[in-house]
PDB file of C-alpha atoms in Angstrom:
ATOM      1  CA  UNK L  28      11.268 -18.976 -35.357  1.00  0.00           C
ATOM      2  CA  UNK L  29       9.378 -22.329 -34.478  1.00  0.00           C
ATOM      3  CA  UNK L  30       6.280 -22.458 -32.481  1.00  0.00           C
ATOM      4  CA  UNK L  31       8.087 -24.018 -29.273  1.00  0.00           C
ATOM      5  CA  UNK L  32      10.635 -21.118 -29.237  1.00  0.00           C
ATOM      6  CA  UNK L  33       8.017 -18.385 -29.608  1.00  0.00           C
ATOM      7  CA  UNK L  34       6.078 -19.781 -26.574  1.00  0.00           C
ATOM      8  CA  UNK L  35       9.407 -20.212 -24.738  1.00  0.00           C
ATOM      9  CA  UNK L  36      10.352 -16.670 -25.311  1.00  0.00           C
ATOM     10  CA  UNK L  37       6.968 -15.183 -24.540  1.00  0.00           C
ATOM     11  CA  UNK L  38       6.489 -17.228 -21.350  1.00  0.00           C
ATOM     12  CA  UNK L  39       9.767 -15.898 -20.070  1.00  0.00           C
ATOM     13  CA  UNK L  40       8.856 -12.389 -20.908  1.00  0.00           C
ATOM     14  CA  UNK L  41       5.600 -12.924 -18.976  1.00  0.00           C
ATOM     15  CA  UNK L  42       7.377 -13.961 -15.956  1.00  0.00           C
ATOM     16  CA  UNK L  43       9.695 -10.970 -16.119  1.00  0.00           C
ATOM     17  CA  UNK L  44       6.825  -8.739 -16.482  1.00  0.00           C
ATOM     18  CA  UNK L  45       4.972 -10.468 -13.367  1.00  0.00           C
ATOM     19  CA  UNK L  46       8.001 -10.058 -11.458  1.00  0.00           C
ATOM     20  CA  UNK L  47       8.322  -6.377 -12.262  1.00  0.00           C
ATOM     21  CA  UNK L  48       4.698  -5.636 -11.497  1.00  0.00           C
ATOM     22  CA  UNK L  49       5.068  -7.261  -8.006  1.00  0.00           C
ATOM     23  CA  UNK L  50       8.374  -5.601  -7.318  1.00  0.00           C
ATOM     24  CA  UNK L  51       7.234  -2.218  -8.263  1.00  0.00           C
ATOM     25  CA  UNK L  52       4.684  -1.514  -5.729  1.00  0.00           C
ATOM     26  CA  UNK L  53       4.512  -4.142  -2.848  1.00  0.00           C
ATOM     27  CA  UNK L  54       6.472  -2.849   0.077  1.00  0.00           C
ATOM     28  CA  UNK L  55       7.300  -4.933   2.901  1.00  0.00           C
ATOM     29  CA  UNK L  56       4.542  -3.636   5.142  1.00  0.00           C
ATOM     30  CA  UNK L  57       5.243  -6.783   7.367  1.00  0.00           C
ATOM     31  CA  UNK L  58       7.871  -4.243   8.998  1.00  0.00           C
ATOM     32  CA  UNK L  59       5.133  -1.795  10.020  1.00  0.00           C
ATOM     33  CA  UNK L  60       5.310  -0.639  13.563  1.00  0.00           C
ATOM     34  CA  UNK L  61       4.967   2.158  16.005  1.00  0.00           C
ATOM     35  CA  UNK L  62       6.418   5.802  16.107  1.00  0.00           C
ATOM     36  CA  UNK L  63       7.965   8.086  18.593  1.00  0.00           C
ATOM     37  CA  UNK L  64       9.529   5.055  20.371  1.00  0.00           C
ATOM     38  CA  UNK L  65       6.171   4.678  21.905  1.00  0.00           C
ATOM     39  CA  UNK L  66       4.188   1.173  21.246  1.00  0.00           C
ATOM     40  CA  UNK L  67       0.921   2.661  22.491  1.00  0.00           C
ATOM     41  CA  UNK L  68       0.659   5.066  19.422  1.00  0.00           C
ATOM     42  CA  UNK L  69      -0.826   2.311  17.002  1.00  0.00           C
ATOM     43  CA  UNK L  70      -2.423  -0.808  16.974  1.00  0.00           C
ATOM     44  CA  UNK L  71      -1.471  -2.952  13.752  1.00  0.00           C
ATOM     45  CA  UNK L  72      -4.492  -5.023  12.526  1.00  0.00           C
ATOM     46  CA  UNK L  73      -3.061  -6.805   9.645  1.00  0.00           C
ATOM     47  CA  UNK L  74      -0.591  -6.323   6.858  1.00  0.00           C
ATOM     48  CA  UNK L  75      -0.282  -7.839   3.227  1.00  0.00           C
ATOM     49  CA  UNK L  76       1.598  -7.182   0.109  1.00  0.00           C
ATOM     50  CA  UNK L  77      -0.536  -4.124  -0.673  1.00  0.00           C
ATOM     51  CA  UNK L  78      -0.724  -2.236   2.596  1.00  0.00           C
ATOM     52  CA  UNK L  79      -1.211  -1.977   6.335  1.00  0.00           C
ATOM     53  CA  UNK L  80      -4.493  -1.684   8.447  1.00  0.00           C
ATOM     54  CA  UNK L  81      -4.207  -0.308  11.723  1.00  0.00           C
ATOM     55  CA  UNK L  82      -6.029   1.588  14.427  1.00  0.00           C
ATOM     56  CA  UNK L  83      -5.552   3.175  17.826  1.00  0.00           C
ATOM     57  CA  UNK L  84      -4.174   1.127  20.716  1.00  0.00           C
ATOM     58  CA  UNK L  85      -5.692   4.083  23.321  1.00  0.00           C
ATOM     59  CA  UNK L  86      -9.098   5.164  22.457  1.00  0.00           C
ATOM     60  CA  UNK L  87      -9.046   8.588  21.347  1.00  0.00           C
ATOM     61  CA  UNK L  88      -5.351   8.636  21.461  1.00  0.00           C
ATOM     62  CA  UNK L  89      -2.674   8.815  18.826  1.00  0.00           C
ATOM     63  CA  UNK L  90      -2.935   6.769  15.740  1.00  0.00           C
ATOM     64  CA  UNK L  91       0.599   6.361  13.979  1.00  0.00           C
ATOM     65  CA  UNK L  92       1.720   3.495  11.926  1.00  0.00           C
ATOM     66  CA  UNK L  93       5.588   3.754  11.076  1.00  0.00           C
ATOM     67  CA  UNK L  94       7.731   2.213   8.375  1.00  0.00           C
ATOM     68  CA  UNK L  95      11.055   3.334   6.930  1.00  0.00           C
ATOM     69  CA  UNK L  96      12.312   3.141   3.431  1.00  0.00           C
ATOM     70  CA  UNK L  97      14.847   0.592   4.120  1.00  0.00           C
ATOM     71  CA  UNK L  98      11.918  -1.697   4.673  1.00  0.00           C
ATOM     72  CA  UNK L  99      10.381  -0.406   1.224  1.00  0.00           C
ATOM     73  CA  UNK L 100      12.900  -0.133  -1.198  1.00  0.00           C
ATOM     74  CA  UNK L 101      14.440  -3.108  -3.248  1.00  0.00           C
ATOM     75  CA  UNK L 102      17.528  -1.270  -3.197  1.00  0.00           C
ATOM     76  CA  UNK L 103      18.323   0.844  -0.158  1.00  0.00           C
ATOM     77  CA  UNK L 104      20.775   3.078  -2.318  1.00  0.00           C
ATOM     78  CA  UNK L 105      17.871   4.195  -4.216  1.00  0.00           C
ATOM     79  CA  UNK L 106      16.922   6.534  -1.501  1.00  0.00           C
ATOM     80  CA  UNK L 107      18.869   9.232  -3.334  1.00  0.00           C
ATOM     81  CA  UNK L 108      16.656   8.756  -6.290  1.00  0.00           C
ATOM     82  CA  UNK L 109      13.199   9.208  -4.501  1.00  0.00           C
ATOM     83  CA  UNK L 110      11.762  12.455  -5.255  1.00  0.00           C
ATOM     84  CA  UNK L 111       7.825  12.077  -4.667  1.00  0.00           C
ATOM     85  CA  UNK L 112       5.288   9.271  -3.772  1.00  0.00           C
ATOM     86  CA  UNK L 113       1.469   8.590  -3.587  1.00  0.00           C
ATOM     87  CA  UNK L 114      -0.759   6.131  -1.629  1.00  0.00           C
ATOM     88  CA  UNK L 115      -4.230   5.533  -0.668  1.00  0.00           C
ATOM     89  CA  UNK L 116      -5.908   5.893   2.608  1.00  0.00           C
ATOM     90  CA  UNK L 117      -9.024   4.014   3.259  1.00  0.00           C
ATOM     91  CA  UNK L 118     -11.339   4.461   6.424  1.00  0.00           C
ATOM     92  CA  UNK L 119     -13.220   1.219   7.168  1.00  0.00           C
ATOM     93  CA  UNK L 120     -16.358   1.315   9.771  1.00  0.00           C
ATOM     94  CA  UNK L 121     -17.511   4.863   9.339  1.00  0.00           C
ATOM     95  CA  UNK L 122     -21.103   4.087   9.356  1.00  0.00           C
ATOM     96  CA  UNK L 123     -20.780   3.732  13.150  1.00  0.00           C
ATOM     97  CA  UNK L 124     -20.547   7.676  13.101  1.00  0.00           C
ATOM     98  CA  UNK L 125     -23.919   8.036  11.476  1.00  0.00           C
ATOM     99  CA  UNK L 126     -26.105   9.798  14.307  1.00  0.00           C
ATOM    100  CA  UNK L 127     -23.426  11.591  15.724  1.00  0.00           C
ATOM    101  CA  UNK L 128     -22.234  15.228  15.402  1.00  0.00           C
ATOM    102  CA  UNK L 129     -18.822  14.272  14.114  1.00  0.00           C
ATOM    103  CA  UNK L 130     -18.188  15.812  10.812  1.00  0.00           C
ATOM    104  CA  UNK L 131     -14.571  15.302  10.136  1.00  0.00           C
ATOM    105  CA  UNK L 132     -11.829  12.671  10.197  1.00  0.00           C
ATOM    106  CA  UNK L 133      -8.166  13.047   8.740  1.00  0.00           C
ATOM    107  CA  UNK L 134      -4.614  13.359   8.905  1.00  0.00           C
ATOM    108  CA  UNK L 135      -1.655  13.022   6.815  1.00  0.00           C
ATOM    109  CA  UNK L 136       2.194  11.331   6.786  1.00  0.00           C
ATOM    110  CA  UNK L 137       5.422  12.696   8.110  1.00  0.00           C
ATOM    111  CA  UNK L 138       7.315  11.364   4.975  1.00  0.00           C
ATOM    112  CA  UNK L 139      11.089  11.585   6.228  1.00  0.00           C
ATOM    113  CA  UNK L 140      11.844  15.219   6.044  1.00  0.00           C
ATOM    114  CA  UNK L 141       8.529  16.747   5.010  1.00  0.00           C
ATOM    115  CA  UNK L 142       4.681  16.566   5.631  1.00  0.00           C
ATOM    116  CA  UNK L 143       2.266  14.753   2.819  1.00  0.00           C
ATOM    117  CA  UNK L 144      -0.285  16.902   1.381  1.00  0.00           C
ATOM    118  CA  UNK L 145      -2.811  15.472   4.131  1.00  0.00           C
ATOM    119  CA  UNK L 146      -6.577  14.558   3.648  1.00  0.00           C
ATOM    120  CA  UNK L 147      -9.846  14.865   5.365  1.00  0.00           C
ATOM    121  CA  UNK L 148     -13.178  12.970   5.181  1.00  0.00           C
ATOM    122  CA  UNK L 149     -16.672  14.325   5.372  1.00  0.00           C
ATOM    123  CA  UNK L 150     -20.117  12.524   5.995  1.00  0.00           C
ATOM    124  CA  UNK L 151     -22.302  11.932   3.178  1.00  0.00           C
ATOM    125  CA  UNK L 152     -25.026  14.333   4.624  1.00  0.00           C
ATOM    126  CA  UNK L 153     -26.109  16.145   7.766  1.00  0.00           C
ATOM    127  CA  UNK L 154     -29.532  15.480   9.155  1.00  0.00           C
ATOM    128  CA  UNK L 155     -31.945  18.314  10.385  1.00  0.00           C
ATOM    129  CA  UNK L 156     -31.135  17.538  13.799  1.00  0.00           C
ATOM    130  CA  UNK L 157     -27.415  18.226  13.296  1.00  0.00           C
ATOM    131  CA  UNK L 158     -26.050  14.771  13.212  1.00  0.00           C
ATOM    132  CA  UNK L 159     -24.308  12.990  10.337  1.00  0.00           C
ATOM    133  CA  UNK L 160     -24.841  10.373   7.879  1.00  0.00           C
ATOM    134  CA  UNK L 161     -21.394   8.602   7.020  1.00  0.00           C
ATOM    135  CA  UNK L 162     -20.765   5.815   4.415  1.00  0.00           C
ATOM    136  CA  UNK L 163     -18.918   2.964   5.849  1.00  0.00           C
ATOM    137  CA  UNK L 164     -15.919   3.163   3.594  1.00  0.00           C
ATOM    138  CA  UNK L 165     -14.282   5.993   2.051  1.00  0.00           C
ATOM    139  CA  UNK L 166     -10.955   6.179   0.111  1.00  0.00           C
ATOM    140  CA  UNK L 167      -8.741   9.241  -0.290  1.00  0.00           C
ATOM    141  CA  UNK L 168      -5.222   9.811  -1.831  1.00  0.00           C
ATOM    142  CA  UNK L 169      -2.346  11.395  -0.259  1.00  0.00           C
ATOM    143  CA  UNK L 170       1.237  12.103  -1.427  1.00  0.00           C
ATOM    144  CA  UNK L 171       4.587  13.897  -0.839  1.00  0.00           C
ATOM    145  CA  UNK L 172       7.151  15.719  -3.002  1.00  0.00           C
ATOM    146  CA  UNK L 173      10.862  16.351  -1.863  1.00  0.00           C
ATOM    147  CA  UNK L 174      11.262  19.656  -3.578  1.00  0.00           C
ATOM    148  CA  UNK L 175      14.743  20.539  -2.476  1.00  0.00           C
ATOM    149  CA  UNK L 176      17.986  18.394  -2.603  1.00  0.00           C
ATOM    150  CA  UNK L 177      18.411  18.876   1.000  1.00  0.00           C
ATOM    151  CA  UNK L 178      15.121  17.238   1.603  1.00  0.00           C
ATOM    152  CA  UNK L 179      16.186  13.832   0.256  1.00  0.00           C
ATOM    153  CA  UNK L 180      17.239  11.578   3.160  1.00  0.00           C
ATOM    154  CA  UNK L 181      20.816  10.234   2.757  1.00  0.00           C
ATOM    155  CA  UNK L 182      20.164   6.914   4.704  1.00  0.00           C
ATOM    156  CA  UNK L 183      17.168   4.908   3.944  1.00  0.00           C
ATOM    157  CA  UNK L 184      17.381   3.342   7.494  1.00  0.00           C
ATOM    158  CA  UNK L 185      16.735   6.691   9.139  1.00  0.00           C
ATOM    159  CA  UNK L 186      13.971   7.965   6.332  1.00  0.00           C
ATOM    160  CA  UNK L 187      10.620   6.944   8.592  1.00  0.00           C
ATOM    161  CA  UNK L 188       7.250   7.337   6.941  1.00  0.00           C
ATOM    162  CA  UNK L 189       4.553   7.897   9.724  1.00  0.00           C
ATOM    163  CA  UNK L 190       0.942   7.636   8.675  1.00  0.00           C
ATOM    164  CA  UNK L 191      -1.391   9.306  11.018  1.00  0.00           C
ATOM    165  CA  UNK L 192      -5.006   9.964  11.874  1.00  0.00           C
ATOM    166  CA  UNK L 193      -4.876  13.146  13.808  1.00  0.00           C
ATOM    167  CA  UNK L 194      -8.714  13.812  14.281  1.00  0.00           C
ATOM    168  CA  UNK L 195      -8.536  12.776  17.810  1.00  0.00           C
ATOM    169  CA  UNK L 196     -11.688  10.866  17.722  1.00  0.00           C
ATOM    170  CA  UNK L 197     -12.322   7.601  19.334  1.00  0.00           C
ATOM    171  CA  UNK L 198     -11.511   5.101  16.512  1.00  0.00           C
ATOM    172  CA  UNK L 199     -11.572   2.155  18.864  1.00  0.00           C
ATOM    173  CA  UNK L 200     -14.915   2.450  20.346  1.00  0.00           C
ATOM    174  CA  UNK L 201     -16.406   3.080  16.863  1.00  0.00           C
ATOM    175  CA  UNK L 202     -14.546   0.025  15.239  1.00  0.00           C
ATOM    176  CA  UNK L 203     -12.928   2.302  12.583  1.00  0.00           C
ATOM    177  CA  UNK L 204      -9.706   1.277  10.972  1.00  0.00           C
ATOM    178  CA  UNK L 205      -7.320   2.930   8.394  1.00  0.00           C
ATOM    179  CA  UNK L 206      -5.692   1.225   5.469  1.00  0.00           C
ATOM    180  CA  UNK L 207      -2.634   2.723   3.756  1.00  0.00           C
ATOM    181  CA  UNK L 208      -2.190   0.828   0.462  1.00  0.00           C
ATOM    182  CA  UNK L 209      -1.183   1.119  -3.128  1.00  0.00           C
ATOM    183  CA  UNK L 210       2.175   3.113  -2.259  1.00  0.00           C
ATOM    184  CA  UNK L 211       4.402   4.436  -5.179  1.00  0.00           C
ATOM    185  CA  UNK L 212       7.454   6.129  -5.079  1.00  0.00           C
ATOM    186  CA  UNK L 213       8.940   7.978  -8.118  1.00  0.00           C
ATOM    187  CA  UNK L 214      12.144   9.579  -9.297  1.00  0.00           C
ATOM    188  CA  UNK L 215      12.759  13.070 -10.604  1.00  0.00           C
ATOM    189  CA  UNK L 216      11.396  11.882 -13.965  1.00  0.00           C
ATOM    190  CA  UNK L 217       8.419  10.026 -12.774  1.00  0.00           C
ATOM    191  CA  UNK L 218       9.835   6.585 -13.231  1.00  0.00           C
ATOM    192  CA  UNK L 219       8.806   4.151 -10.374  1.00  0.00           C
ATOM    193  CA  UNK L 220      11.110   2.802  -7.936  1.00  0.00           C
ATOM    194  CA  UNK L 221      11.215  -0.712  -7.315  1.00  0.00           C
ATOM    195  CA  UNK L 222      10.187  -1.959  -3.783  1.00  0.00           C
ATOM    196  CA  UNK L 223      10.671  -5.052  -1.652  1.00  0.00           C
ATOM    197  CA  UNK L 224       8.472  -8.054  -2.003  1.00  0.00           C
ATOM    198  CA  UNK L 225       6.260  -8.599   1.054  1.00  0.00           C
ATOM    199  CA  UNK L 226       7.950 -10.948   3.414  1.00  0.00           C
ATOM    200  CA  UNK L 227       5.127 -11.344   5.944  1.00  0.00           C
ATOM    201  CA  UNK L 228       3.161 -14.275   4.352  1.00  0.00           C
ATOM    202  CA  UNK L 229       3.937 -17.663   5.594  1.00  0.00           C
ATOM    203  CA  UNK L 230       5.769 -20.000   3.274  1.00  0.00           C
ATOM    204  CA  UNK L 231       3.574 -22.228   1.027  1.00  0.00           C
ATOM    205  CA  UNK L 232       3.645 -26.139   2.057  1.00  0.00           C
ATOM    206  CA  UNK L 233       5.256 -27.750  -1.040  1.00  0.00           C
ATOM    207  CA  UNK L 234       4.866 -31.194   0.403  1.00  0.00           C
ATOM    208  CA  UNK L 235       1.080 -31.165  -0.016  1.00  0.00           C
ATOM    209  CA  UNK L 236      -0.617 -33.314  -2.737  1.00  0.00           C
ATOM    210  CA  UNK L 237      -1.508 -31.187  -5.888  1.00  0.00           C
ATOM    211  CA  UNK L 238      -5.179 -32.718  -5.759  1.00  0.00           C
ATOM    212  CA  UNK L 239      -5.766 -31.098  -2.140  1.00  0.00           C
ATOM    213  CA  UNK L 240      -7.525 -28.142  -1.928  1.00  0.00           C
ATOM    214  CA  UNK L 241      -5.321 -25.079  -1.320  1.00  0.00           C
ATOM    215  CA  UNK L 242      -5.415 -23.549   2.283  1.00  0.00           C
ATOM    216  CA  UNK L 243      -7.412 -20.469   2.907  1.00  0.00           C
ATOM    217  CA  UNK L 244      -5.353 -17.297   3.437  1.00  0.00           C
ATOM    218  CA  UNK L 245      -5.171 -15.479   6.635  1.00  0.00           C
ATOM    219  CA  UNK L 246      -5.852 -12.018   7.268  1.00  0.00           C
ATOM    220  CA  UNK L 247      -2.180 -11.109   6.382  1.00  0.00           C
ATOM    221  CA  UNK L 248      -2.016 -12.944   2.910  1.00  0.00           C
ATOM    222  CA  UNK L 249      -4.791 -11.518   1.215  1.00  0.00           C
ATOM    223  CA  UNK L 250      -4.660 -11.175  -2.554  1.00  0.00           C
ATOM    224  CA  UNK L 251      -3.984  -7.623  -3.570  1.00  0.00           C
ATOM    225  CA  UNK L 252      -4.865  -5.468  -6.628  1.00  0.00           C
ATOM    226  CA  UNK L 253      -0.963  -5.789  -7.410  1.00  0.00           C
ATOM    227  CA  UNK L 254      -1.021  -9.732  -7.737  1.00  0.00           C
ATOM    228  CA  UNK L 255      -3.956  -9.471 -10.018  1.00  0.00           C
ATOM    229  CA  UNK L 256      -2.527  -6.793 -12.086  1.00  0.00           C
ATOM    230  CA  UNK L 257       0.415  -9.198 -12.565  1.00  0.00           C
ATOM    231  CA  UNK L 258      -1.824 -12.127 -13.379  1.00  0.00           C
ATOM    232  CA  UNK L 259      -3.662 -10.051 -15.723  1.00  0.00           C
ATOM    233  CA  UNK L 260      -0.345  -9.009 -17.282  1.00  0.00           C
ATOM    234  CA  UNK L 261       0.820 -12.500 -17.729  1.00  0.00           C
ATOM    235  CA  UNK L 262      -2.543 -13.622 -19.222  1.00  0.00           C
ATOM    236  CA  UNK L 263      -2.389 -10.902 -21.731  1.00  0.00           C
ATOM    237  CA  UNK L 264       1.328 -11.945 -22.713  1.00  0.00           C
ATOM    238  CA  UNK L 265       0.283 -15.746 -22.905  1.00  0.00           C
ATOM    239  CA  UNK L 266      -2.637 -14.767 -25.123  1.00  0.00           C
ATOM    240  CA  UNK L 267       0.062 -13.181 -27.482  1.00  0.00           C
ATOM    241  CA  UNK L 268       1.897 -16.380 -27.242  1.00  0.00           C
ATOM    242  CA  UNK L 269      -0.986 -18.462 -28.135  1.00  0.00           C
ATOM    243  CA  UNK L 270      -1.600 -16.044 -31.166  1.00  0.00           C
ATOM    244  CA  UNK L 271       2.074 -16.341 -32.129  1.00  0.00           C
ATOM    245  CA  UNK L 272       1.937 -20.367 -32.013  1.00  0.00           C
ATOM    246  CA  UNK L 273      -1.300 -20.281 -34.306  1.00  0.00           C
ATOM    247  CA  UNK L 274       0.658 -17.965 -36.821  1.00  0.00           C
ATOM    248  CA  UNK L 275       3.852 -20.169 -36.674  1.00  0.00           C
ATOM    249  CA  UNK L 276       1.530 -23.185 -37.420  1.00  0.00           C
ATOM    250  CA  UNK L 277      -0.034 -21.678 -40.453  1.00  0.00           C
ATOM    251  CA  UNK L 278       3.397 -20.560 -41.893  1.00  0.00           C
ATOM    252  CA  UNK L 279       4.544 -24.105 -41.928  1.00  0.00           C
TER     253      UNK L 279
END
């Protein structure tokens, strides 16, 4: 095999790997909205390819971000294959609770036909006067399993996932937000099910001169771990291409 063919084949493999990495866990979070047909249940702060950040719209009230499987799955018919899923929940701004007696925040997800395992957060420590000391950011994991065939939704358009904080605390006044990220869905054998690419980012301006600086990303288009992983995969494969090219040269 000549050097050009080695590089061409490996580059194609790298591109395929990159696309697979992005499609695997980059739900179209731009479709995230409110639950219970009530827009006051959530305030969407931002979305990205990796997740959604939200908080209460009404201080101390509901905090429910809703998305459906039809907005998540690359192929809506894959709803019949989904058996479990996991994601991360990150609370931001918790240090505002330091000095209060608030000792718990938490919630869970209504995952179409069942509740998730749920999650809870605790302060780093309690002071002698009974008040709490909180680290500013905490990340926990949550997930679900559909154990019975009857739990698997028949229609992806009706399979809603509602991510909630149900602590009843005033998140707004304390500047606290929740981020749901790194969502993975699996079939019965543990294979990951492909998700849609994020459609919320603005299209790139292809008319700009290549020498101009790239525009800064806004709050909804930040780079994600998924993108970084894909880039790393491409870099690794291209490194193999370079090694193959050297080997091909030596064989001449």
